[in-house]
XYZ file of N, CA and C in Angstrom:
798
model
N -25.765 -18.909 -6.171
C -24.507 -18.575 -5.491
C -23.770 -19.865 -5.125
N -22.442 -19.833 -5.215
C -21.648 -21.010 -4.917
C -21.882 -21.480 -3.479
N -21.796 -22.802 -3.273
C -22.118 -23.413 -1.978
C -21.325 -22.797 -0.828
N -19.995 -22.706 -0.965
C -19.173 -22.241 0.144
C -19.303 -20.736 0.361
N -19.574 -20.007 -0.712
C -19.807 -18.568 -0.562
C -21.060 -18.332 0.265
N -22.128 -19.059 -0.064
C -23.366 -18.914 0.691
C -23.171 -19.382 2.139
N -22.391 -20.456 2.316
C -22.128 -20.959 3.661
C -21.416 -19.894 4.504
N -20.446 -19.202 3.895
C -19.720 -18.141 4.595
C -20.671 -17.016 4.995
N -21.557 -16.636 4.095
C -22.527 -15.581 4.399
C -23.459 -16.010 5.534
N -23.877 -17.264 5.505
C -24.767 -17.776 6.559
C -24.054 -17.801 7.918
N -22.786 -18.216 7.915
C -22.011 -18.254 9.165
C -21.878 -16.848 9.742
N -21.589 -15.878 8.865
C -21.424 -14.504 9.340
C -22.725 -13.959 9.909
N -23.844 -14.271 9.257
C -25.148 -13.828 9.761
C -25.426 -14.453 11.128
N -25.038 -15.720 11.291
C -25.249 -16.411 12.572
C -24.384 -15.782 13.675
N -23.128 -15.470 13.335
C -22.242 -14.845 14.312
C -22.743 -13.477 14.752
N -23.458 -12.798 13.853
C -23.955 -11.449 14.151
C -25.365 -11.457 14.757
N -25.944 -12.632 14.945
C -27.305 -12.711 15.500
C -27.297 -12.114 16.906
N -28.176 -11.144 17.193
C -28.138 -10.434 18.477
C -28.338 -11.305 19.708
N -29.068 -12.430 19.580
C -29.289 -13.301 20.742
C -28.427 -14.554 20.715
N -28.271 -15.145 19.551
C -27.601 -16.443 19.453
C -26.169 -16.357 18.916
N -25.729 -15.169 18.550
C -24.410 -15.026 17.941
C -23.284 -14.873 18.940
N -22.133 -14.483 18.434
C -20.935 -14.267 19.262
C -20.940 -12.812 19.741
N -20.751 -12.624 21.046
C -20.818 -11.275 21.616
C -19.798 -10.340 20.966
N -18.591 -10.849 20.677
C -17.561 -9.996 20.069
C -17.967 -9.571 18.669
N -18.455 -10.515 17.860
C -18.857 -10.204 16.491
C -20.034 -9.234 16.468
N -20.957 -9.417 17.400
C -22.163 -8.584 17.430
C -21.826 -7.120 17.699
N -20.829 -6.871 18.541
C -20.553 -5.482 18.929
C -19.663 -4.732 17.923
N -19.185 -5.418 16.887
C -18.319 -4.749 15.917
C -19.117 -3.830 14.989
N -18.421 -2.799 14.486
C -19.023 -1.918 13.479
C -17.964 -1.609 12.424
N -18.308 -0.778 11.438
C -17.367 -0.483 10.358
C -16.035 0.040 10.904
N -16.115 0.959 11.850
C -14.901 1.601 12.373
C -14.038 0.637 13.181
N -14.670 -0.168 14.028
C -13.892 -1.068 14.885
C -13.147 -2.127 14.072
N -13.634 -2.419 12.867
C -13.022 -3.465 12.040
C -11.864 -2.957 11.183
N -11.658 -1.632 11.150
C -10.609 -1.077 10.284
C -9.245 -1.709 10.537
N -8.777 -1.825 11.790
C -7.438 -2.421 12.003
C -7.318 -3.842 11.474
N -8.398 -4.623 11.598
C -8.367 -6.013 11.135
C -8.325 -6.072 9.601
N -9.072 -5.168 8.968
C -9.086 -5.114 7.507
C -7.693 -4.806 6.973
N -7.038 -3.814 7.565
C -5.687 -3.436 7.140
C -4.700 -4.572 7.413
N -4.790 -5.168 8.603
C -3.883 -6.253 8.976
C -4.007 -7.432 8.021
N -5.246 -7.803 7.671
C -5.437 -8.953 6.779
C -4.882 -8.664 5.384
N -5.026 -7.435 4.921
C -4.477 -7.083 3.604
C -2.959 -7.226 3.609
N -2.313 -6.771 4.680
C -0.859 -6.886 4.771
C -0.415 -8.348 4.900
N -1.223 -9.173 5.546
C -0.861 -10.579 5.684
C -0.966 -11.315 4.343
N -1.895 -10.874 3.497
C -1.958 -11.410 2.133
C -0.671 -11.061 1.392
N -0.247 -9.804 1.497
C 0.980 -9.358 0.839
C 2.183 -10.158 1.356
N 2.224 -10.386 2.659
C 3.332 -11.138 3.256
C 3.400 -12.560 2.695
N 2.237 -13.201 2.558
C 2.206 -14.567 2.014
C 2.708 -14.592 0.567
N 2.336 -13.569 -0.201
C 2.788 -13.476 -1.594
C 4.303 -13.307 -1.638
N 4.819 -12.399 -0.799
C 6.259 -12.130 -0.809
C 7.067 -13.339 -0.357
N 6.477 -14.159 0.519
C 7.164 -15.386 0.960
C 6.940 -16.542 -0.011
N 6.092 -16.303 -1.011
C 5.733 -17.336 -2.002
C 5.163 -18.575 -1.326
N 4.428 -18.361 -0.238
C 3.761 -19.447 0.478
C 2.323 -19.517 -0.036
N 2.104 -20.323 -1.046
C 0.816 -20.321 -1.740
C -0.300 -20.928 -0.901
N 0.043 -21.887 -0.035
C -0.983 -22.447 0.842
C -1.430 -21.401 1.851
N -0.460 -20.655 2.404
C -0.795 -19.584 3.342
C -1.553 -18.471 2.616
N -1.207 -18.226 1.351
C -1.917 -17.207 0.572
C -3.398 -17.544 0.473
N -3.700 -18.817 0.225
C -5.103 -19.241 0.169
C -5.819 -18.930 1.481
N -5.158 -19.221 2.593
C -5.766 -18.976 3.901
C -5.923 -17.484 4.181
N -4.906 -16.709 3.833
C -4.960 -15.270 4.096
C -5.991 -14.575 3.213
N -6.154 -15.045 1.991
C -7.206 -14.491 1.128
C -8.584 -14.769 1.734
N -8.713 -15.936 2.380
C -9.964 -16.247 3.075
C -10.218 -15.273 4.210
N -9.157 -14.951 4.978
C -9.294 -13.990 6.075
C -9.682 -12.612 5.546
N -9.107 -12.238 4.393
C -9.442 -10.944 3.801
C -10.884 -10.939 3.300
N -11.293 -12.058 2.697
C -12.676 -12.181 2.236
C -13.646 -12.082 3.405
N -13.263 -12.639 4.537
C -14.103 -12.554 5.729
C -14.389 -11.101 6.090
N -13.387 -10.247 5.947
C -13.587 -8.833 6.258
C -14.617 -8.202 5.314
N -14.583 -8.570 4.057
C -15.577 -8.071 3.096
C -16.974 -8.552 3.484
N -17.078 -9.812 3.842
C -18.365 -10.383 4.249
C -18.850 -9.746 5.552
N -17.927 -9.516 6.490
C -18.270 -8.912 7.781
C -18.881 -7.516 7.559
N -18.194 -6.698 6.792
C -18.690 -5.344 6.511
C -20.024 -5.395 5.769
N -20.143 -6.321 4.833
C -21.381 -6.440 4.060
C -22.548 -6.851 4.952
N -22.288 -7.733 5.910
C -23.332 -8.168 6.836
C -23.808 -6.996 7.700
N -22.861 -6.211 8.208
C -23.230 -5.037 9.012
C -24.064 -4.075 8.175
N -23.646 -3.857 6.925
C -24.379 -2.948 6.038
C -25.787 -3.465 5.764
N -25.905 -4.773 5.559
C -27.228 -5.341 5.279
C -28.152 -5.185 6.485
N -27.617 -5.371 7.677
C -28.420 -5.200 8.892
C -28.945 -3.768 9.018
N -28.186 -2.817 8.486
C -28.584 -1.415 8.555
C -29.369 -0.959 7.329
N -29.671 -1.914 6.434
C -30.440 -1.592 5.245
C -29.677 -0.776 4.221
N -28.336 -0.896 4.220
C -27.512 -0.090 3.315
C -27.230 -0.808 1.998
N -26.650 -1.998 2.091
C -26.357 -2.809 0.911
C -26.026 -4.220 1.372
N -25.940 -5.140 0.414
C -25.658 -6.541 0.723
C -24.362 -6.984 0.042
N -23.888 -8.174 0.396
C -22.711 -8.741 -0.258
C -22.962 -8.885 -1.754
N -24.161 -9.287 -2.123
C -24.522 -9.448 -3.533
C -24.380 -8.120 -4.277
N -24.772 -7.027 -3.628
C -24.644 -5.715 -4.260
C -23.190 -5.268 -4.353
N -22.369 -5.680 -3.376
C -20.934 -5.411 -3.460
C -20.346 -6.111 -4.695
N -20.706 -7.386 -4.855
C -20.223 -8.151 -6.012
C -20.745 -7.563 -7.311
N -22.009 -7.144 -7.303
C -22.610 -6.539 -8.497
C -21.860 -5.264 -8.878
N -21.504 -4.461 -7.861
C -20.813 -3.204 -8.126
C -19.455 -3.398 -8.770
N -18.691 -4.369 -8.295
C -17.368 -4.573 -8.878
C -17.472 -5.211 -10.255
N -18.478 -6.041 -10.475
C -18.698 -6.604 -11.815
C -18.998 -5.491 -12.818
N -19.896 -4.599 -12.437
C -20.244 -3.476 -13.314
C -19.025 -2.615 -13.612
N -18.208 -2.364 -12.586
C -17.035 -1.517 -12.768
C -16.026 -2.169 -13.720
N -15.783 -3.462 -13.551
C -14.833 -4.162 -14.419
C -15.279 -4.133 -15.882
N -16.575 -4.313 -16.090
C -17.102 -4.280 -17.465
C -16.967 -2.879 -18.057
N -17.292 -1.846 -17.251
C -17.177 -0.465 -17.714
C -15.747 -0.106 -18.075
N -14.807 -0.567 -17.256
C -13.411 -0.174 -17.448
C -12.687 -1.008 -18.500
N -13.351 -2.029 -19.041
C -12.733 -2.867 -20.072
C -13.627 -2.954 -21.315
N -13.917 -1.812 -21.930
C -14.789 -1.837 -23.117
C -14.169 -2.590 -24.294
N -12.831 -2.738 -24.301
C -12.161 -3.474 -25.367
C -12.351 -4.983 -25.211
N -12.819 -5.406 -24.022
C -13.076 -6.825 -23.782
C -14.573 -7.127 -23.850
N -15.388 -6.237 -23.267
C -16.820 -6.512 -23.131
C -17.698 -5.746 -24.123
N -17.103 -4.901 -24.957
C -17.868 -4.239 -26.021
C -16.956 -4.089 -27.232
N -17.276 -3.164 -28.126
C -16.551 -3.107 -29.405
C -15.455 -2.042 -29.444
N -15.058 -1.507 -28.305
C -13.981 -0.516 -28.295
C -12.665 -1.153 -28.733
N -11.842 -0.368 -29.421
C -10.543 -0.847 -29.891
C -9.459 0.126 -29.442
N -8.448 -0.398 -28.774
C -7.290 0.406 -28.379
C -6.080 -0.139 -29.117
N -5.378 0.738 -29.812
C -4.238 0.296 -30.611
C -2.933 0.241 -29.814
N -2.894 0.967 -28.705
C -1.667 0.995 -27.897
C -2.020 0.913 -26.414
N -1.028 0.591 -25.611
C -1.222 0.590 -24.162
C -1.558 1.986 -23.661
N -0.998 3.006 -24.313
C -1.266 4.385 -23.909
C -2.739 4.737 -24.112
N -3.308 4.320 -25.242
C -4.737 4.563 -25.488
C -5.590 3.849 -24.445
N -5.210 2.630 -24.124
C -5.949 1.853 -23.125
C -5.861 2.523 -21.752
N -4.678 3.009 -21.411
C -4.484 3.672 -20.121
C -5.281 4.972 -20.046
N -5.305 5.744 -21.135
C -6.051 7.000 -21.149
C -7.551 6.750 -20.967
N -8.054 5.709 -21.636
C -9.477 5.381 -21.507
C -9.800 4.950 -20.085
N -8.890 4.201 -19.469
C -9.052 3.758 -18.073
C -9.128 4.960 -17.146
N -8.214 5.907 -17.341
C -8.179 7.100 -16.494
C -9.413 7.968 -16.700
N -9.888 8.058 -17.930
C -11.100 8.850 -18.213
C -12.312 8.249 -17.509
N -12.411 6.929 -17.538
C -13.535 6.267 -16.871
C -13.435 6.466 -15.360
N -12.230 6.374 -14.801
C -12.055 6.605 -13.375
C -12.417 8.045 -13.003
N -12.094 9.002 -13.872
C -12.419 10.405 -13.604
C -13.936 10.599 -13.566
N -14.653 9.929 -14.470
C -16.120 10.008 -14.480
C -16.679 9.422 -13.188
N -16.117 8.286 -12.762
C -16.567 7.652 -11.521
C -16.304 8.548 -10.317
N -15.135 9.197 -10.296
C -14.818 10.098 -9.179
C -15.785 11.268 -9.115
N -16.150 11.772 -10.266
C -17.076 12.905 -10.320
C -18.434 12.506 -9.753
N -18.863 11.291 -10.070
C -20.155 10.807 -9.567
C -20.096 10.564 -8.069
N -18.924 10.143 -7.567
C -18.772 9.835 -6.140
C -18.595 11.075 -5.287
N -18.207 12.199 -5.897
C -17.903 13.401 -5.125
C -19.179 13.990 -4.545
N -19.429 13.699 -3.270
C -20.646 14.158 -2.604
C -20.368 15.331 -1.664
N -19.152 15.870 -1.741
C -18.788 16.975 -0.866
C -18.776 18.275 -1.660
N -18.523 19.350 -0.934
C -18.460 20.660 -1.582
C -17.075 20.935 -2.152
N -16.163 19.971 -2.012
C -14.811 20.170 -2.504
C -14.814 20.257 -4.029
N -13.983 21.159 -4.581
C -13.924 21.264 -6.045
C -13.363 19.989 -6.652
N -13.850 19.643 -7.846
C -13.365 18.441 -8.511
C -11.902 18.631 -8.893
N -11.109 17.589 -8.745
C -9.681 17.654 -9.040
C -9.239 16.319 -9.599
N -8.197 16.344 -10.424
C -7.647 15.089 -10.944
C -7.056 14.268 -9.807
N -6.808 14.921 -8.659
C -6.250 14.217 -7.505
C -7.338 13.666 -6.584
N -8.601 13.945 -6.878
C -9.690 13.480 -6.022
C -9.777 11.959 -6.042
N -10.158 11.399 -4.897
C -10.427 9.969 -4.850
C -9.278 9.113 -4.373
N -8.093 9.693 -4.183
C -6.984 8.914 -3.628
C -7.228 8.762 -2.128
N -7.276 7.526 -1.657
C -7.603 7.263 -0.258
C -6.612 7.945 0.677
N -7.141 8.624 1.691
C -6.298 9.391 2.601
C -5.526 8.511 3.579
N -5.961 7.281 3.791
C -5.319 6.424 4.787
C -4.320 5.437 4.190
N -3.960 5.635 2.930
C -2.931 4.792 2.333
C -1.589 5.034 3.018
N -0.695 4.034 3.008
C 0.667 4.309 3.452
C 1.231 5.493 2.666
N 2.038 6.316 3.329
C 2.470 7.586 2.744
C 3.148 7.430 1.383
N 4.003 6.418 1.241
C 4.706 6.240 -0.030
C 3.736 5.902 -1.161
N 2.745 5.052 -0.874
C 1.770 4.661 -1.888
C 0.900 5.854 -2.270
N 0.449 6.618 -1.260
C -0.361 7.804 -1.544
C 0.424 8.786 -2.407
N 1.685 9.009 -2.047
C 2.532 9.937 -2.791
C 2.659 9.507 -4.250
N 2.898 8.217 -4.460
C 3.049 7.701 -5.821
C 1.768 7.863 -6.621
N 0.630 7.579 -6.000
C -0.656 7.704 -6.698
C -0.953 9.160 -7.066
N -0.674 10.078 -6.133
C -0.883 11.498 -6.401
C -0.010 11.953 -7.572
N 1.258 11.533 -7.562
C 2.170 11.921 -8.633
C 1.761 11.306 -9.971
N 1.283 10.071 -9.944
C 0.804 9.433 -11.173
C -0.358 10.226 -11.778
N -1.288 10.647 -10.903
C -2.435 11.422 -11.374
C -1.970 12.715 -12.047
N -1.067 13.434 -11.375
C -0.563 14.696 -11.919
C 0.177 14.458 -13.239
N 0.987 13.378 -13.272
C 1.758 13.071 -14.481
C 0.852 12.750 -15.663
N -0.262 12.067 -15.384
C -1.198 11.719 -16.455
C -1.826 12.948 -17.101
N -1.724 14.095 -16.409
C -2.266 15.345 -16.954
C -1.144 16.318 -17.293
N 0.057 15.772 -17.532
C 1.151 16.565 -18.064
C 2.039 17.251 -17.056
N 1.756 17.079 -15.746
C 2.574 17.743 -14.728
C 3.662 16.789 -14.279
N 4.756 16.753 -15.040
C 5.847 15.824 -14.726
C 7.055 16.205 -15.547
N 8.232 15.783 -15.088
C 9.437 15.983 -15.880
C 9.413 15.048 -17.091
N 9.967 15.489 -18.225
C 9.926 14.666 -19.444
C 10.811 13.427 -19.370
N 11.879 13.474 -18.548
C 12.750 12.308 -18.393
C 13.346 12.320 -16.993
N 14.202 11.344 -16.714
C 14.657 11.128 -15.333
C 15.777 12.068 -14.895
N 16.580 12.589 -15.801
C 17.759 13.372 -15.415
C 17.426 14.583 -14.535
N 16.397 15.384 -14.854
C 16.078 16.512 -13.966
C 15.637 16.061 -12.568
N 15.128 14.837 -12.453
C 14.686 14.334 -11.149
C 15.898 14.061 -10.263
N 16.983 13.538 -10.851
C 18.224 13.359 -10.083
C 18.681 14.703 -9.524
N 18.643 15.741 -10.373
C 19.060 17.080 -9.944
C 18.171 17.592 -8.819
N 16.871 17.309 -8.920
C 15.922 17.777 -7.905
C 16.180 17.083 -6.569
N 16.528 15.796 -6.606
C 16.850 15.072 -5.366
C 18.035 15.735 -4.671
N 19.077 16.061 -5.433
C 20.257 16.715 -4.855
C 19.908 18.094 -4.311
N 19.048 18.821 -5.034
C 18.613 20.150 -4.582
C 17.873 20.045 -3.254
N 16.950 19.068 -3.161
C 16.179 18.902 -1.923
C 17.082 18.455 -0.765
N 18.086 17.648 -1.072
C 19.024 17.208 -0.038
C 19.795 18.404 0.523
N 20.213 19.315 -0.353
C 20.892 20.535 0.098
C 19.975 21.364 0.993
N 18.693 21.416 0.649
C 17.742 22.200 1.437
C 17.497 21.571 2.812
N 17.566 20.248 2.887
C 17.476 19.581 4.189
C 18.664 19.992 5.050
N 19.855 20.020 4.454
C 21.061 20.396 5.201
C 20.958 21.838 5.702
N 20.468 22.723 4.842
C 20.295 24.125 5.240
C 19.298 24.243 6.395
N 18.206 23.479 6.310
C 17.195 23.505 7.380
C 17.791 22.988 8.679
N 18.589 21.933 8.584
C 19.252 21.386 9.779
C 20.172 22.417 10.416
N 20.895 23.151 9.585
C 21.805 24.170 10.093
C 21.055 25.320 10.751
N 19.815 25.550 10.315
C 19.010 26.631 10.902
C 18.508 26.258 12.297
N 18.411 24.954 12.565
C 17.915 24.496 13.866
C 16.408 24.575 14.016
N 15.699 24.926 12.938
C 14.237 25.035 12.968
C 13.634 23.654 12.692
N 13.116 22.993 13.736
C 12.657 21.607 13.594
C 11.497 21.481 12.614
N 10.569 22.454 12.648
C 9.426 22.411 11.719
C 9.913 22.508 10.275
N 10.908 23.352 10.046
C 11.462 23.511 8.696
C 12.213 22.255 8.269
N 12.911 21.630 9.211
C 13.617 20.373 8.908
C 12.613 19.311 8.462
N 11.503 19.193 9.212
C 10.484 18.209 8.853
C 9.923 18.476 7.455
N 9.670 19.744 7.169
C 9.129 20.108 5.855
C 10.080 19.704 4.735
N 11.366 19.998 4.918
C 12.344 19.695 3.868
C 12.591 18.189 3.736
N 12.547 17.469 4.851
C 12.641 16.007 4.774
C 11.464 15.462 3.970
N 10.276 16.000 4.205
C 9.098 15.583 3.442
C 9.274 15.831 1.956
N 9.826 17.003 1.605
C 10.063 17.316 0.192
C 11.077 16.351 -0.421
N 12.102 16.000 0.367
C 13.107 15.055 -0.124
C 12.485 13.688 -0.375
N 11.648 13.232 0.556
C 10.983 11.939 0.373
C 10.071 11.969 -0.854
N 9.357 13.078 -1.025
C 8.430 13.188 -2.153
C 9.161 13.097 -3.487
N 10.263 13.825 -3.619
C 10.978 13.801 -4.890
C 11.693 12.471 -5.084
N 12.039 11.784 -3.987
C 12.627 10.447 -4.103
C 11.611 9.454 -4.647
N 10.364 9.588 -4.206
C 9.293 8.765 -4.774
C 9.152 9.053 -6.267
N 9.286 10.327 -6.622
C 9.192 10.687 -8.044
C 10.327 10.061 -8.839
N 11.525 10.029 -8.246
C 12.655 9.373 -8.903
C 12.357 7.892 -9.102
N 11.794 7.255 -8.076
C 11.434 5.839 -8.184
C 10.442 5.625 -9.325
N 9.454 6.507 -9.438
C 8.462 6.405 -10.523
C 9.144 6.430 -11.885
N 10.056 7.392 -12.051
C 10.722 7.540 -13.355
C 11.629 6.358 -13.665
N 12.075 5.660 -12.630
C 12.925 4.484 -12.835
C 12.117 3.188 -12.813
N 10.773 3.328 -12.821
C 9.857 2.173 -12.819
C 10.062 1.272 -11.603
N 10.277 1.912 -10.458
C 10.436 1.201 -9.195
C 9.286 1.567 -8.274
N 8.675 0.568 -7.642
C 7.639 0.816 -6.649
C 8.325 1.210 -5.344
N 8.130 2.460 -4.926
C 8.846 2.979 -3.758
C 8.511 2.199 -2.489
N 7.252 1.812 -2.329
C 6.835 1.068 -1.137
C 7.557 -0.279 -1.073
N 7.578 -0.991 -2.199
C 8.249 -2.295 -2.257
C 9.751 -2.135 -2.053
N 10.331 -1.109 -2.679
C 11.771 -0.894 -2.561
C 12.174 -0.646 -1.114
N 11.403 0.194 -0.415
C 11.725 0.484 0.986
C 11.529 -0.753 1.862
N 10.474 -1.520 1.587
C 10.247 -2.764 2.335
C 11.451 -3.698 2.197
N 11.925 -3.860 0.958
C 13.041 -4.772 0.713
C 14.317 -4.271 1.373
N 14.542 -2.961 1.330
C 15.737 -2.414 1.966
C 15.664 -2.549 3.484
N 14.466 -2.401 4.040
C 14.292 -2.577 5.483
C 14.571 -4.021 5.882
N 14.102 -4.964 5.065
C 14.381 -6.379 5.332
C 15.889 -6.647 5.269
N 16.534 -6.044 4.268
C 17.982 -6.231 4.111
C 18.723 -5.676 5.322
N 18.302 -4.487 5.776
C 18.905 -3.897 6.976
C 18.731 -4.824 8.174
N 17.534 -5.384 8.332
C 17.251 -6.263 9.471
C 18.133 -7.509 9.433
N 18.292 -8.098 8.250
C 19.130 -9.295 8.121
C 20.577 -8.983 8.520
N 21.072 -7.852 8.053
C 22.459 -7.486 8.356
C 22.635 -7.162 9.842
N 21.659 -6.472 10.419
C 21.748 -6.125 11.837
C 21.712 -7.383 12.695
N 20.844 -8.322 12.326
C 20.752 -9.571 13.079
C 22.038 -10.384 12.949
N 22.686 -10.295 11.796
C 23.991 -10.957 11.613
C 25.011 -10.366 12.600
N 25.009 -9.034 12.714
C 25.913 -8.367 13.655
C 25.651 -8.850 15.078
N 24.359 -8.924 15.452
C 24.011 -9.403 16.797
C 24.551 -10.810 17.038
N 24.422 -11.664 16.044
C 24.891 -13.044 16.180
C 26.409 -13.104 16.338
N 27.111 -12.277 15.551
C 28.579 -12.277 15.633
C 29.057 -11.721 16.973
N 28.363 -10.699 17.461
C 28.732 -10.125 18.756
C 28.510 -11.132 19.882
N 27.381 -11.825 19.806
C 27.074 -12.829 20.838
C 28.121 -13.941 20.829
N 28.512 -14.379 19.625
C 29.518 -15.441 19.509
C 30.877 -14.991 20.042
N 31.120 -13.666 19.981
C 32.397 -13.121 20.452
C 32.350 -12.686 21.910
N 31.174 -12.853 22.544
C 31.021 -12.453 23.925
C 30.973 -10.950 24.117
N 30.572 -10.213 23.075
C 30.519 -8.760 23.135
C 29.074 -8.276 23.273
N 28.930 -7.065 23.794
C 27.619 -6.444 23.942
C 27.491 -5.313 22.933
N 26.370 -5.252 22.260
C 26.147 -4.260 21.215
C 26.397 -2.834 21.716
N 25.865 -2.517 22.887
C 25.956 -1.150 23.404
C 27.375 -0.767 23.820
N 28.227 -1.760 24.054
C 29.593 -1.485 24.515
C 30.587 -1.317 23.371
N 30.132 -1.589 22.149
C 31.043 -1.542 21.003
C 31.171 -0.122 20.447
N 32.368 0.194 19.956
C 32.580 1.464 19.263
C 31.946 1.382 17.870
N 31.607 2.563 17.339
C 30.978 2.603 16.019
C 31.864 1.962 14.951
N 33.181 2.154 15.079
C 34.108 1.574 14.098
C 34.016 0.048 14.107
N 33.864 -0.543 15.300
C 33.726 -1.999 15.402
C 32.440 -2.465 14.724
N 31.362 -1.745 15.016
C 30.066 -2.114 14.436
C 30.092 -1.954 12.918
N 30.774 -0.926 12.457
C 30.866 -0.696 11.013
C 31.624 -1.830 10.343
N 32.645 -2.334 11.023
C 33.411 -3.462 10.477
C 32.536 -4.716 10.400
N 31.737 -4.945 11.456
C 30.804 -6.073 11.438
C 29.759 -5.891 10.329
N 29.339 -4.633 10.124
C 28.347 -4.342 9.076
C 28.895 -4.718 7.695
N 30.130 -4.326 7.432
C 30.752 -4.677 6.145
C 30.915 -6.181 6.002
N 31.207 -6.829 7.111
C 31.313 -8.284 7.124
C 29.952 -8.919 6.802
N 28.903 -8.323 7.371
C 27.540 -8.827 7.111
C 27.179 -8.678 5.634
N 27.543 -7.554 5.051
C 27.249 -7.320 3.629
C 27.899 -8.398 2.768
N 29.161 -8.699 3.081
C 29.873 -9.709 2.290
C 29.286 -11.119 2.511
N 29.032 -11.428 3.775
C 28.536 -12.766 4.111
C 27.151 -13.026 3.528
N 26.252 -12.058 3.676
C 24.868 -12.261 3.250
C 24.690 -12.129 1.748
N 25.577 -11.380 1.096
C 25.485 -11.251 -0.365
C 25.851 -12.550 -1.064
N 26.544 -13.424 -0.346
C 26.934 -14.705 -0.943
C 25.796 -15.702 -0.962
N 24.751 -15.417 -0.141
C 23.641 -16.381 -0.015
C 22.587 -16.122 -1.075
């Protein structure tokens, strides 16, 4: 094993030592570490989006620490070790790439994708330890961000033929769902409004799929754009001696259009 990898494992074991370790590290378990695992994954994404490669190196280290932390807890309980975690992903990569590690031949990307999905389906079947019936949708993590989960579910269904043949009917479906949201709003039934908003979001994700857009990334970028424009408005109001809450909507809208023009030039 590489020197620094082994050093990291040794440090983690020392931190978890019941008498000589760190009290905070010792009391952690799989569940208590979930927020840190999620946070570190998002911080890796943030470093990538900022193109800060030095920070990316550091954040990947923090994410690796979470893998080592969980592996150490598992080893203490006699479940598995870090070495077995590494062994498992090595085996999976080899299984899923028979065109690289054996004599399989794929003539098109579609053939390669179908073989990948077939292997994943076999793995899901082996992992299914519940009484739930096997489904092509099985195995999608329930705690994913909603947009990512939605996209993965739709991809699974599409891979088995449940999808529109092209994008035009999806545009029509978005408009149909938007009309249904309006009808629900007019009814005043809050539960129905929520349901129809959910349907609108779902079909919007489907539209993004058909246009080869990652819905999660698209929404993130639009949220950032909104924040930049809103902060521009705040700056202009402050420079003018105005208070945000005291302004009429028409004034704010004018500042918003000004922000669009100003920031689009940068």
